[in-house]
Coordinates of C-alpha atoms in Angstrom, one line a residue:
M1 CA 19.4 16.0 -38.7
D2 CA 22.9 16.8 -37.7
P3 CA 23.2 20.3 -36.0
S4 CA 26.8 20.5 -36.9
M5 CA 26.0 20.8 -40.6
G6 CA 26.0 24.2 -42.2
I7 CA 22.8 26.1 -42.2
E8 CA 22.9 26.9 -45.8
Q9 CA 23.4 23.2 -46.6
I10 CA 20.4 21.8 -44.7
A11 CA 18.0 24.7 -45.3
P12 CA 16.0 23.8 -42.2
I13 CA 13.1 26.2 -42.8
A14 CA 12.6 25.0 -46.3
M15 CA 12.7 21.4 -45.3
L16 CA 10.3 22.0 -42.4
M17 CA 7.9 23.8 -44.8
D18 CA 8.1 20.9 -47.3
E19 CA 7.5 18.3 -44.6
L20 CA 4.6 20.2 -43.0
R21 CA 3.0 20.6 -46.4
S22 CA 3.2 16.9 -47.0
E23 CA 0.0 14.9 -47.4
D24 CA 1.6 12.3 -45.1
V25 CA 0.5 13.0 -41.5
Q26 CA 3.4 10.9 -40.1
L27 CA 5.9 13.0 -42.1
R28 CA 4.3 16.2 -40.7
L29 CA 4.5 14.7 -37.2
N30 CA 8.2 13.8 -37.7
A31 CA 8.8 17.4 -38.7
I32 CA 7.2 18.7 -35.5
H33 CA 9.3 16.4 -33.4
S34 CA 12.4 17.6 -35.2
L35 CA 11.8 21.2 -34.1
P36 CA 14.5 21.2 -31.4
T37 CA 17.1 19.9 -33.9
I38 CA 16.0 22.5 -36.5
A39 CA 16.2 25.3 -33.9
L40 CA 19.6 24.2 -32.9
A41 CA 20.8 24.3 -36.5
L42 CA 19.3 27.7 -37.1
G43 CA 20.7 29.2 -34.0
A44 CA 18.7 31.3 -31.4
D45 CA 18.4 34.4 -33.6
R46 CA 16.9 32.7 -36.7
A47 CA 14.9 30.4 -34.5
R48 CA 13.1 33.4 -33.1
D49 CA 12.8 35.4 -36.3
E50 CA 12.1 32.7 -38.8
L51 CA 11.1 29.5 -37.1
M52 CA 8.5 31.1 -34.7
S53 CA 7.1 33.3 -37.4
F54 CA 6.6 30.3 -39.7
L55 CA 4.9 28.3 -36.9
Q56 CA 2.7 31.1 -36.1
D57 CA 1.5 31.5 -39.6
S58 CA 1.0 27.9 -40.5
I59 CA -1.8 26.1 -38.8
D60 CA -2.2 22.4 -39.7
D61 CA -5.6 20.9 -40.2
E62 CA -4.7 17.7 -38.5
D63 CA -5.4 17.7 -34.8
E64 CA -2.7 15.1 -34.1
V65 CA -0.1 17.4 -35.6
L66 CA -1.4 20.4 -33.7
L67 CA -1.3 18.4 -30.5
A68 CA 2.3 17.4 -31.1
L69 CA 3.3 21.1 -31.7
A70 CA 1.5 22.3 -28.6
E71 CA 3.3 19.7 -26.6
E72 CA 6.7 20.4 -28.1
L73 CA 6.7 24.1 -27.5
G74 CA 6.0 23.4 -23.8
K75 CA 9.2 21.2 -23.4
S76 CA 11.5 24.0 -22.3
F77 CA 11.7 25.2 -25.9
E78 CA 12.9 28.6 -24.7
E79 CA 16.3 27.1 -24.6
Y80 CA 16.4 27.0 -28.4
V81 CA 15.3 30.6 -28.9
G82 CA 17.8 32.3 -26.6
G83 CA 16.8 31.5 -23.1
K84 CA 14.2 32.9 -20.6
E85 CA 14.6 36.5 -21.7
Y86 CA 13.1 35.5 -25.2
A87 CA 10.6 32.9 -23.9
H88 CA 7.7 35.2 -24.8
V89 CA 8.2 34.5 -28.5
L90 CA 6.7 31.1 -27.9
L91 CA 3.4 32.6 -26.9
G92 CA 2.5 33.5 -30.6
P93 CA 2.2 30.0 -31.9
L94 CA 0.6 28.8 -28.7
E95 CA -2.0 31.5 -28.8
N96 CA -3.2 30.3 -32.2
L97 CA -3.3 26.7 -30.9
S98 CA -5.4 27.8 -27.9
A99 CA -8.2 28.9 -30.2
V100 CA -8.6 25.7 -32.4
E101 CA -11.7 23.6 -32.2
E102 CA -10.2 20.4 -30.8
T103 CA -10.3 20.3 -27.0
L104 CA -7.2 18.2 -26.5
V105 CA -5.1 20.7 -28.6
R106 CA -6.4 23.7 -26.6
D107 CA -5.8 22.0 -23.3
K108 CA -2.2 21.1 -24.3
A109 CA -1.6 24.6 -25.7
A110 CA -2.9 26.1 -22.4
E111 CA -0.6 23.7 -20.4
S112 CA 2.4 24.8 -22.5
I113 CA 1.6 28.5 -22.1
T114 CA 1.5 27.9 -18.3
K115 CA 5.0 26.3 -18.5
V116 CA 6.2 29.3 -20.5
A117 CA 4.7 31.6 -17.9
E118 CA 6.9 30.0 -15.1
V119 CA 10.1 31.4 -16.8
L120 CA 8.8 34.8 -17.7
A121 CA 9.8 37.9 -15.7
Q122 CA 7.2 40.4 -14.6
S123 CA 8.0 42.8 -17.4
Q124 CA 7.6 40.0 -20.0
V125 CA 4.3 39.0 -18.4
E126 CA 2.9 42.5 -18.5
Q127 CA 4.2 43.2 -22.0
Y128 CA 3.5 40.0 -23.8
Y129 CA 1.4 37.6 -21.7
I130 CA -1.4 39.9 -20.5
P131 CA -2.2 41.2 -24.0
L132 CA -2.4 37.6 -25.1
L133 CA -4.7 36.8 -22.2
K134 CA -7.0 39.8 -23.0
R135 CA -7.1 38.7 -26.7
L136 CA -8.2 35.1 -25.8
S137 CA -10.6 36.3 -23.1
G138 CA -12.3 38.6 -25.6
G139 CA -12.2 36.2 -28.6
E140 CA -15.1 36.0 -30.9
W141 CA -15.2 32.2 -30.7
F142 CA -15.9 30.4 -27.4
T143 CA -12.8 28.2 -27.9
S144 CA -10.4 31.0 -27.1
R145 CA -12.3 32.1 -24.1
T146 CA -12.4 28.6 -22.7
S147 CA -8.6 28.4 -23.0
A148 CA -8.2 31.8 -21.4
A149 CA -9.8 30.7 -18.1
A150 CA -6.8 28.4 -17.3
L151 CA -4.2 31.1 -18.0
Y152 CA -5.2 33.6 -15.2
A153 CA -3.9 31.7 -12.1
P154 CA -0.3 31.1 -13.4
V155 CA 0.5 34.9 -13.6
Y156 CA -1.8 36.6 -11.2
S157 CA 0.8 36.8 -8.4
K158 CA 3.4 38.1 -11.0
V159 CA 1.7 41.3 -12.0
S160 CA 1.1 44.7 -10.4
S161 CA -2.0 45.3 -8.3
G162 CA -3.5 47.4 -11.0
I163 CA -3.2 44.6 -13.5
Q164 CA -4.6 42.2 -10.9
D165 CA -7.7 44.4 -10.6
E166 CA -8.1 44.1 -14.4
L167 CA -7.6 40.3 -14.3
R168 CA -10.3 39.8 -11.6
K169 CA -12.8 41.9 -13.7
A170 CA -12.0 39.9 -16.8
Y171 CA -12.4 36.6 -15.0
A172 CA -15.7 37.7 -13.7
A173 CA -16.7 38.3 -17.3
L174 CA -15.8 34.8 -18.2
G175 CA -17.8 33.5 -15.3
A176 CA -20.9 35.3 -16.7
D177 CA -20.3 34.3 -20.4
D178 CA -23.3 33.4 -22.5
T179 CA -21.7 30.1 -23.6
P180 CA -22.0 27.2 -21.1
M181 CA -18.6 25.8 -22.1
V182 CA -16.9 29.1 -21.1
R183 CA -18.6 29.2 -17.8
R184 CA -17.6 25.6 -17.2
A185 CA -14.0 26.4 -17.9
A186 CA -14.2 29.4 -15.6
A187 CA -15.6 27.2 -12.8
K188 CA -13.0 24.6 -13.4
S189 CA -10.0 27.0 -13.1
F190 CA -11.5 29.4 -10.5
G191 CA -10.1 27.4 -7.5
P192 CA -6.4 27.9 -8.2
L193 CA -7.0 31.6 -8.9
L194 CA -9.0 32.1 -5.7
K195 CA -6.0 30.8 -3.7
Q196 CA -4.1 33.8 -4.8
Y197 CA -6.8 36.3 -4.0
S198 CA -6.4 38.2 -0.8
Q199 CA -9.2 37.6 1.7
Q200 CA -10.6 41.1 0.9
H201 CA -10.8 40.4 -2.8
I202 CA -12.4 37.1 -2.2
I203 CA -15.2 38.7 -0.2
S204 CA -15.6 41.7 -2.5
E205 CA -15.4 40.0 -5.9
G206 CA -14.7 36.3 -5.6
L207 CA -17.8 35.3 -3.8
Q208 CA -19.9 37.1 -6.4
V209 CA -18.4 35.2 -9.3
Y210 CA -18.7 31.9 -7.3
R211 CA -22.3 32.4 -6.4
R212 CA -23.2 33.1 -10.0
L213 CA -21.5 29.9 -11.1
Q214 CA -22.9 27.9 -8.2
A215 CA -26.4 28.9 -9.3
D216 CA -25.8 28.2 -13.0
D217 CA -28.6 26.4 -14.8
Q218 CA -26.0 23.8 -16.1
D219 CA -25.2 21.0 -13.7
S220 CA -21.8 20.6 -15.6
V221 CA -21.0 24.1 -14.3
R222 CA -22.3 23.7 -10.8
L223 CA -20.5 20.5 -10.0
L224 CA -17.1 22.2 -10.8
T225 CA -17.9 24.9 -8.1
V226 CA -17.5 22.4 -5.2
E227 CA -13.7 22.7 -5.5
D228 CA -14.1 26.6 -5.7
L229 CA -16.2 26.5 -2.5
I230 CA -13.3 24.6 -0.7
A231 CA -10.8 27.1 -2.0
I232 CA -12.9 30.1 -0.6
A233 CA -13.6 28.4 2.6
Q234 CA -9.8 27.8 3.2
K235 CA -9.3 31.6 2.9
L236 CA -12.1 32.7 5.3
S237 CA -12.6 32.3 9.0
P238 CA -15.2 29.9 10.4
T239 CA -17.5 32.8 11.2
E240 CA -17.2 34.2 7.7
V241 CA -17.8 30.8 6.2
K242 CA -21.0 30.4 8.2
D243 CA -22.2 33.9 7.3
L244 CA -21.2 33.9 3.7
L245 CA -21.1 30.4 2.4
L246 CA -23.4 28.2 4.4
K247 CA -26.3 28.6 2.1
Q248 CA -24.3 27.8 -1.1
T249 CA -22.7 24.8 0.7
K250 CA -26.1 23.3 1.6
Q251 CA -27.3 24.0 -2.0
S252 CA -24.4 22.1 -3.5
I253 CA -24.7 19.1 -1.1
G254 CA -28.5 18.9 -1.7
D255 CA -28.4 19.8 -5.4
K256 CA -31.2 18.4 -7.6
S257 CA -28.5 17.0 -9.9
W258 CA -26.9 13.8 -8.7
R259 CA -23.7 14.7 -10.5
V260 CA -23.3 17.7 -8.2
R261 CA -24.2 15.8 -5.2
Y262 CA -21.6 13.2 -6.2
M263 CA -18.9 15.8 -6.5
A264 CA -19.8 17.2 -3.1
A265 CA -19.7 13.7 -1.6
S266 CA -16.3 13.0 -3.2
H267 CA -14.8 16.1 -1.7
F268 CA -16.7 16.1 1.6
N269 CA -13.6 15.6 3.8
E270 CA -11.8 18.5 2.2
L271 CA -14.9 20.7 2.5
A272 CA -15.4 19.6 6.2
E273 CA -11.8 20.5 7.1
A274 CA -12.0 23.8 5.2
V275 CA -15.1 25.0 7.0
G276 CA -14.0 24.0 10.5
T277 CA -15.1 21.4 13.2
E278 CA -17.7 23.7 14.8
L279 CA -19.6 24.1 11.5
V280 CA -19.3 20.5 10.7
R281 CA -20.9 19.4 13.9
E282 CA -23.6 22.1 13.8
E283 CA -24.6 22.2 10.1
L284 CA -22.8 19.6 7.9
L285 CA -23.4 16.4 9.9
G286 CA -27.0 16.2 8.8
Q287 CA -26.0 17.0 5.2
Y288 CA -23.5 14.2 5.1
I289 CA -26.1 11.7 6.5
Q290 CA -28.3 12.7 3.6
L291 CA -25.5 11.9 1.2
L292 CA -25.0 8.5 2.7
K293 CA -28.8 7.8 2.3
D294 CA -29.0 9.4 -1.2
N295 CA -31.3 7.8 -3.8
E296 CA -28.3 7.4 -6.3
A297 CA -25.9 4.6 -5.7
E298 CA -23.0 6.7 -7.2
V299 CA -23.5 9.3 -4.5
R300 CA -23.7 6.8 -1.7
T301 CA -20.5 5.1 -3.0
A302 CA -18.7 8.5 -3.0
A303 CA -20.0 9.4 0.4
A304 CA -18.9 5.9 1.8
T305 CA -15.3 6.7 0.8
Q306 CA -15.3 9.7 3.1
I307 CA -16.5 7.9 6.3
P308 CA -13.3 7.6 8.3
G309 CA -11.9 11.0 7.3
F310 CA -15.2 12.8 8.2
S311 CA -15.7 10.8 11.4
K312 CA -12.3 12.0 12.7
L313 CA -13.9 15.4 13.1
L314 CA -16.7 14.0 15.3
D315 CA -16.8 12.7 19.0
K316 CA -17.0 9.0 19.5
E317 CA -20.6 9.4 20.9
V318 CA -21.7 11.1 17.7
I319 CA -20.1 8.4 15.5
L320 CA -22.0 5.8 17.3
A321 CA -25.3 7.6 17.3
R322 CA -25.2 9.0 13.7
I323 CA -22.6 7.4 11.6
I324 CA -22.8 3.7 12.6
P325 CA -26.5 3.3 11.8
C326 CA -25.7 4.6 8.3
V327 CA -22.8 2.2 8.0
R328 CA -25.0 -0.7 9.0
D329 CA -27.5 0.2 6.3
L330 CA -24.7 0.6 3.7
S331 CA -23.4 -2.8 4.6
Q332 CA -26.7 -4.2 3.2
D333 CA -27.0 -1.8 0.3
T334 CA -28.5 -3.1 -2.9
S335 CA -25.5 -1.8 -4.9
Q336 CA -22.4 -4.0 -4.7
H337 CA -20.3 -0.9 -5.5
V338 CA -21.6 0.8 -2.4
R339 CA -20.8 -2.2 -0.3
A340 CA -17.3 -2.5 -1.8
A341 CA -16.6 1.1 -1.1
L342 CA -17.7 0.7 2.5
A343 CA -15.7 -2.5 2.9
N344 CA -12.6 -0.5 1.7
Q345 CA -13.2 2.2 4.4
I346 CA -15.0 0.7 7.4
H347 CA -11.7 -0.4 9.0
G348 CA -10.8 3.3 9.5
L349 CA -13.5 3.6 12.2
A350 CA -11.9 1.1 14.5
P351 CA -9.1 3.3 15.8
L352 CA -11.7 6.0 16.4
L353 CA -14.0 3.8 18.4
N354 CA -11.4 1.7 20.3
R355 CA -11.8 -2.0 21.3
E356 CA -15.1 -2.4 23.0
P357 CA -17.3 -0.3 20.7
T358 CA -15.5 -1.9 17.7
I359 CA -16.4 -5.4 19.0
E360 CA -20.0 -4.4 19.7
H361 CA -20.8 -2.3 16.6
L362 CA -18.3 -3.0 13.8
L363 CA -17.4 -6.6 14.3
P364 CA -20.8 -7.9 13.2
L365 CA -20.5 -5.7 10.1
F366 CA -17.1 -7.0 9.3
L367 CA -18.3 -10.6 9.6
H368 CA -21.4 -9.8 7.4
L369 CA -19.3 -8.2 4.7
L370 CA -16.9 -11.2 4.8
K371 CA -19.8 -13.3 3.6
D372 CA -20.9 -10.9 0.9
D373 CA -21.8 -12.4 -2.5
F374 CA -19.5 -9.9 -4.4
S375 CA -15.9 -10.9 -4.2
E376 CA -14.6 -7.4 -4.3
V377 CA -16.3 -6.7 -1.0
R378 CA -14.7 -9.7 0.7
L379 CA -11.3 -8.7 -0.8
N380 CA -11.6 -5.2 0.5
I381 CA -12.4 -6.4 4.0
I382 CA -9.5 -8.8 4.1
S383 CA -7.0 -6.4 2.6
K384 CA -7.5 -3.8 5.5
L385 CA -7.7 -6.2 8.4
E386 CA -4.4 -5.1 9.8
T387 CA -6.0 -1.9 11.1
V388 CA -8.8 -3.8 12.8
N389 CA -6.4 -6.4 14.1
N390 CA -4.4 -3.7 15.9
V391 CA -7.6 -2.7 17.7
I392 CA -9.4 -5.9 18.6
G393 CA -7.0 -8.8 17.7
I394 CA -7.4 -11.4 14.9
E395 CA -9.0 -14.1 17.1
L396 CA -12.5 -12.6 16.9
L397 CA -12.4 -12.4 13.1
S398 CA -10.7 -15.7 12.3
E399 CA -13.7 -17.9 12.6
S400 CA -15.5 -16.1 9.8
L401 CA -12.4 -15.0 8.0
L402 CA -11.2 -18.4 7.1
P403 CA -14.3 -19.5 5.1
A404 CA -14.2 -16.2 3.2
I405 CA -10.5 -16.8 2.3
M406 CA -11.3 -20.3 1.2
E407 CA -14.2 -19.1 -1.1
L408 CA -11.9 -16.4 -2.6
A409 CA -9.1 -18.8 -3.1
E410 CA -11.4 -20.9 -5.3
D411 CA -13.1 -18.1 -7.0
K412 CA -13.8 -18.6 -10.7
S413 CA -12.1 -15.4 -11.6
W414 CA -8.3 -15.9 -11.6
R415 CA -7.8 -12.2 -10.7
V416 CA -9.6 -12.7 -7.5
R417 CA -7.5 -15.7 -6.6
Q418 CA -4.4 -13.7 -7.5
A419 CA -5.5 -10.9 -5.3
I420 CA -6.1 -13.1 -2.2
I421 CA -2.6 -14.6 -2.6
Q422 CA -1.1 -11.1 -2.3
Y423 CA -2.8 -10.8 1.2
I424 CA -1.6 -14.2 2.5
P425 CA 1.8 -12.9 4.0
L426 CA -0.2 -10.2 5.9
L427 CA -2.6 -12.8 7.1
A428 CA 0.3 -15.1 8.1
T429 CA 1.7 -12.4 10.2
Q430 CA -1.6 -11.8 12.0
F431 CA -2.6 -15.4 12.4
G432 CA 0.8 -16.8 13.5
K433 CA 2.6 -20.0 12.6
P434 CA 0.4 -22.7 14.2
F435 CA -2.8 -21.4 12.8
F436 CA -1.3 -20.8 9.4
D437 CA 0.2 -24.3 9.1
E438 CA -3.1 -25.9 10.1
E439 CA -5.5 -23.9 8.0
L440 CA -3.7 -22.1 5.2
G441 CA -0.5 -24.1 4.4
N442 CA -2.2 -26.6 2.1
L443 CA -4.1 -23.8 0.4
C444 CA -0.8 -22.0 -0.5
M445 CA 0.6 -25.2 -2.0
S446 CA -2.5 -25.9 -3.9
W447 CA -2.1 -22.6 -5.8
L448 CA 1.2 -23.9 -7.3
G449 CA -0.9 -26.3 -9.3
D450 CA -3.4 -23.7 -10.6
S451 CA -4.2 -23.9 -14.3
V452 CA -3.4 -20.2 -14.7
Y453 CA 0.2 -19.3 -15.0
S454 CA -0.2 -15.9 -13.2
I455 CA -1.6 -17.7 -10.2
R456 CA 1.3 -20.2 -10.1
E457 CA 3.7 -17.3 -10.4
A458 CA 2.0 -15.3 -7.6
A459 CA 2.0 -18.5 -5.5
I460 CA 5.7 -18.9 -5.8
V461 CA 6.4 -15.2 -4.9
N462 CA 4.0 -15.9 -1.9
L463 CA 6.2 -18.7 -0.7
K464 CA 9.3 -16.4 -0.7
K465 CA 7.5 -13.9 1.4
L466 CA 6.2 -16.5 3.8
I467 CA 9.8 -17.6 4.4
E468 CA 10.6 -14.0 5.3
V469 CA 7.7 -14.1 7.8
F470 CA 8.3 -17.5 9.5
G471 CA 12.0 -18.2 8.8
V472 CA 14.1 -20.9 7.0
E473 CA 13.6 -23.6 9.5
W474 CA 9.8 -23.4 9.1
A475 CA 10.4 -23.4 5.3
R476 CA 12.5 -26.5 5.5
A477 CA 9.7 -28.3 7.4
A478 CA 6.6 -26.9 5.7
I479 CA 7.6 -25.8 2.2
V480 CA 10.6 -27.5 0.9
P481 CA 9.3 -31.1 1.1
K482 CA 6.1 -30.2 -0.8
V483 CA 7.9 -28.2 -3.4
V484 CA 10.5 -30.9 -4.1
G485 CA 7.8 -33.6 -4.1
M486 CA 6.1 -31.9 -7.0
G487 CA 9.2 -32.5 -9.1
S488 CA 8.3 -36.1 -9.6
H489 CA 4.7 -35.3 -10.6
P490 CA 3.7 -36.8 -14.0
S491 CA 2.4 -33.4 -15.1
F492 CA 4.9 -31.2 -17.0
L493 CA 3.4 -28.1 -15.3
F494 CA 4.0 -29.4 -11.8
R495 CA 7.6 -30.2 -12.5
M496 CA 8.2 -26.8 -14.2
T497 CA 6.6 -25.1 -11.2
T498 CA 9.0 -27.0 -8.9
V499 CA 12.0 -25.6 -10.8
Q500 CA 10.6 -22.1 -10.8
A501 CA 9.8 -22.2 -7.1
I502 CA 13.3 -23.4 -6.2
T503 CA 14.8 -20.6 -8.3
T504 CA 12.7 -18.0 -6.4
I505 CA 13.1 -19.3 -2.9
S506 CA 16.7 -20.7 -2.9
P507 CA 18.4 -17.3 -2.2
S508 CA 16.3 -17.2 1.0
L509 CA 17.3 -20.5 2.2
T510 CA 20.6 -21.7 3.7
L511 CA 23.4 -23.7 2.0
E512 CA 22.7 -26.6 4.3
I513 CA 19.1 -26.9 3.1
L514 CA 20.1 -26.7 -0.5
R515 CA 22.8 -29.4 -0.1
A516 CA 20.6 -31.7 1.9
D517 CA 17.2 -31.3 0.6
I518 CA 17.1 -29.5 -2.8
I519 CA 20.1 -30.0 -5.1
N520 CA 19.8 -33.7 -5.8
P521 CA 16.1 -33.6 -6.9
L522 CA 16.9 -30.5 -9.0
L523 CA 19.7 -32.3 -10.8
E524 CA 17.4 -35.1 -11.5
L525 CA 15.1 -32.6 -13.2
S526 CA 18.1 -31.4 -15.3
K527 CA 17.8 -34.7 -17.1
D528 CA 14.0 -34.3 -17.7
H529 CA 12.7 -35.2 -21.2
I530 CA 11.1 -31.8 -21.5
P531 CA 13.7 -29.2 -22.8
N532 CA 11.9 -26.3 -21.2
I533 CA 12.4 -27.9 -17.8
R534 CA 16.1 -28.6 -18.4
F535 CA 16.9 -25.1 -19.5
N536 CA 15.0 -23.7 -16.5
V537 CA 17.1 -25.8 -14.3
A538 CA 20.2 -24.3 -15.9
K539 CA 18.7 -20.9 -15.0
C540 CA 18.1 -22.0 -11.5
L541 CA 21.6 -23.3 -11.1
E542 CA 22.9 -19.9 -12.3
V543 CA 20.8 -18.2 -9.5
M544 CA 22.2 -20.6 -6.9
A545 CA 25.7 -20.1 -8.0
A546 CA 25.3 -16.3 -7.9
S547 CA 23.7 -16.5 -4.4
F548 CA 26.1 -18.8 -2.7
N549 CA 29.5 -18.6 -4.5
S550 CA 30.9 -16.1 -2.0
T551 CA 29.4 -17.6 1.2
P552 CA 31.3 -20.0 3.5
G553 CA 31.2 -23.4 1.9
G554 CA 29.4 -22.0 -1.1
R555 CA 32.3 -22.2 -3.5
Q556 CA 32.9 -25.9 -2.8
F557 CA 29.1 -26.5 -3.3
V558 CA 29.1 -24.7 -6.7
Q559 CA 32.3 -26.5 -7.9
E560 CA 31.2 -30.0 -6.7
L561 CA 27.6 -30.0 -7.7
I562 CA 26.6 -27.0 -10.0
L563 CA 29.5 -26.7 -12.4
P564 CA 29.5 -30.4 -13.4
A565 CA 25.7 -30.3 -14.0
L566 CA 26.2 -27.2 -16.2
E567 CA 29.1 -28.8 -18.1
R568 CA 26.9 -31.7 -19.0
Q569 CA 24.0 -29.5 -20.0
K570 CA 26.3 -27.5 -22.2
D571 CA 26.4 -30.4 -24.6
D572 CA 22.6 -31.0 -24.5
V573 CA 20.7 -31.9 -27.7
D574 CA 18.5 -28.9 -27.4
A575 CA 19.9 -25.5 -28.5
D576 CA 18.0 -23.6 -25.7
V577 CA 19.4 -25.8 -23.0
R578 CA 22.9 -25.4 -24.4
Y579 CA 22.6 -21.6 -24.5
F580 CA 21.3 -21.2 -20.9
A581 CA 23.7 -23.8 -19.6
S582 CA 26.7 -22.0 -21.3
R583 CA 25.5 -18.7 -20.0
A584 CA 25.1 -20.0 -16.4
L585 CA 28.5 -21.7 -16.6
Q586 CA 30.3 -18.6 -17.8
K587 CA 28.8 -16.5 -15.0
A588 CA 29.6 -19.1 -12.3
L589 CA 33.2 -19.5 -13.5
S590 CA 33.7 -15.7 -13.7
A591 CA 32.3 -15.3 -10.2
D592 CA 34.5 -18.1 -9.0
S593 CA 37.6 -16.5 -10.3

C-alpha cells in the first residue's frame, strides 16, 4: 500500500476490517503486518482515534494473528501514533492481548507493553500504565494476572514512592494467589523487581513474599525462587544473608524435588558470589558437595558445570581435600552426560592448583577421561587442553592424547570426526612441528579422502589453518606434494578435493610455490574428463588471479599461465565450464587493467 495515496481513495480502516474479517488466516496476517503502512496513510491523529480503537475492539480467534499483532505493536509503533507523548494509546490493544488464553500471545503482549513503558514519561505511567496494571492484577481470569507479574519491574522506578508502596502490596497479592500459574509467574518476575527495591523494603516486604513462594507446594514455583534468592542476597550484607536467608538457601539446595535442586545447582556460582566467601566456606561447601553426589544425574551434571567457578572461592587445600574427591567420583559416573559436563570443566581447576598438584591429582583424571567410551567426553577434554598445557605442558598428556585423537578421527559419527578436525590447529600449536609431522600429518591428509563431503571440506580448511601455524615452507614440504599427488588419483572425489584444496590454500602460499609446484598439475586437471572438475579449476584460477595479480611477478604469472588456460576453457563443450571460465577471465582482465 502506497502511503502517498489519498486517504479517501484507499480507505485503510475499511480495507483492514475486510481483511481481518476474512476467513483466510494468511490474509489476516498480511493485514496485521501492514499496520505501519496503514497508520502512515491515516496520519497520527486518525491512527490514534480510529486504528487503535478498531484494534482494541476486534480480537481475532486465531492465536497466530494475535501473536503477530502483539509483536507489531511492540516495534516502536508509537512513531505512527504521534510519538512518545501518545505512546500510551498502544496499551489498550495490548491489555486485551495480555488476557487471552494462549501463553505465547500473552508473553509477547507483555514484552511489547514493557517496550512501550520504556518511552513513557512518569505522568503517562501513573495516568495510563498503573491503572492497566491494576486491572490485569485484579482480573477475574488467571491469564491476566499471570501477565501482570512481568509488568511491575519495568515501571517501578518511574513512579512516586506512594505508588511504589501500592505496587509492592499488589505484587505480594500475586505471590499469594490461589492459582499456581499466577504464583509461578510471580516467582519468575520477582527477581528483576527485587533489584529495584531498597534494602529496607526487601527486608520488610520482599523477604515475606519470597519465603511464601519458596515454601510453595508446587515445585514449578519453588524452582523459580532460586533466582529471587540471588537477587535478594545481592542487596543484603553477608551478615544479613546469614541471619535472614540461610535457612531458605539450604532448603532450596536440599529440596525434595530434583527440579529445584537442579535449578540451585545450575545457579550455584551466582548464589555463592552473592552470599559472600565467608558463608560459602562455612555453610555452602557441604551443600555443594551434596549436589555433586546427588541421586539424580541431571543435578550432578548441573553441579559439575559449576566446579571451576565455585572452586575459585576456596583455598587450594580445601579444593584438594573436598572438591577433588568428588571430581574423581564424577569422572567414573555412570551417566555419560555427567562425565561430559565434568570433562568440559575440569580444566578450570588446573590454574587454581598450579603445576605439581595438577600433575598429581588431575592428570590421572584427564588421562582416564581421554579413554572414555563416550566420544563427547573425549572431545570435551581435548577441546580444553590449552588451559592444562599452560600449567603442566603438553608432554605429560601426549602419550594418552594421541590414541584418543586417533579413535575420534575414525569415529563412526561424521560429526565427531568433524569436531576433532577443528581442534587440530590448536593441538598443532601445542605439540610443535616435529611431533605433528610424525604423528598427525598423515591423519590430516587422510581426512581429505573421507566419504563425507563435510569432513573433506573441514579437512581443507584445516590445512589452511596449519599453514598459518607452521608457515609456507613447511606447507611446501609437508602439504603441497600430497595435495598435488591426489590430482592423479583414479577417483573423481580425490581429484575434486585436490582442486578445492588448492583453491583454499593458494592465497596462503607464495608465488614461487604456485609456479614451481602447483600450477602445472592444476592445468592438467583443467582438461579432466569430468566437467565438475574442469569448472572448479576455472574457479580456482579466478582465486589465484585475484590473489596474485597485484603482487611482484604476479601479473606476469597470470598473463602467461592463467589467462591462456581460461581462454581455452571459455570454449569448453560444457556450458558450466564456459560460464565459470568466462567469469574468471573477465575478472582477471579487469583486475589486470
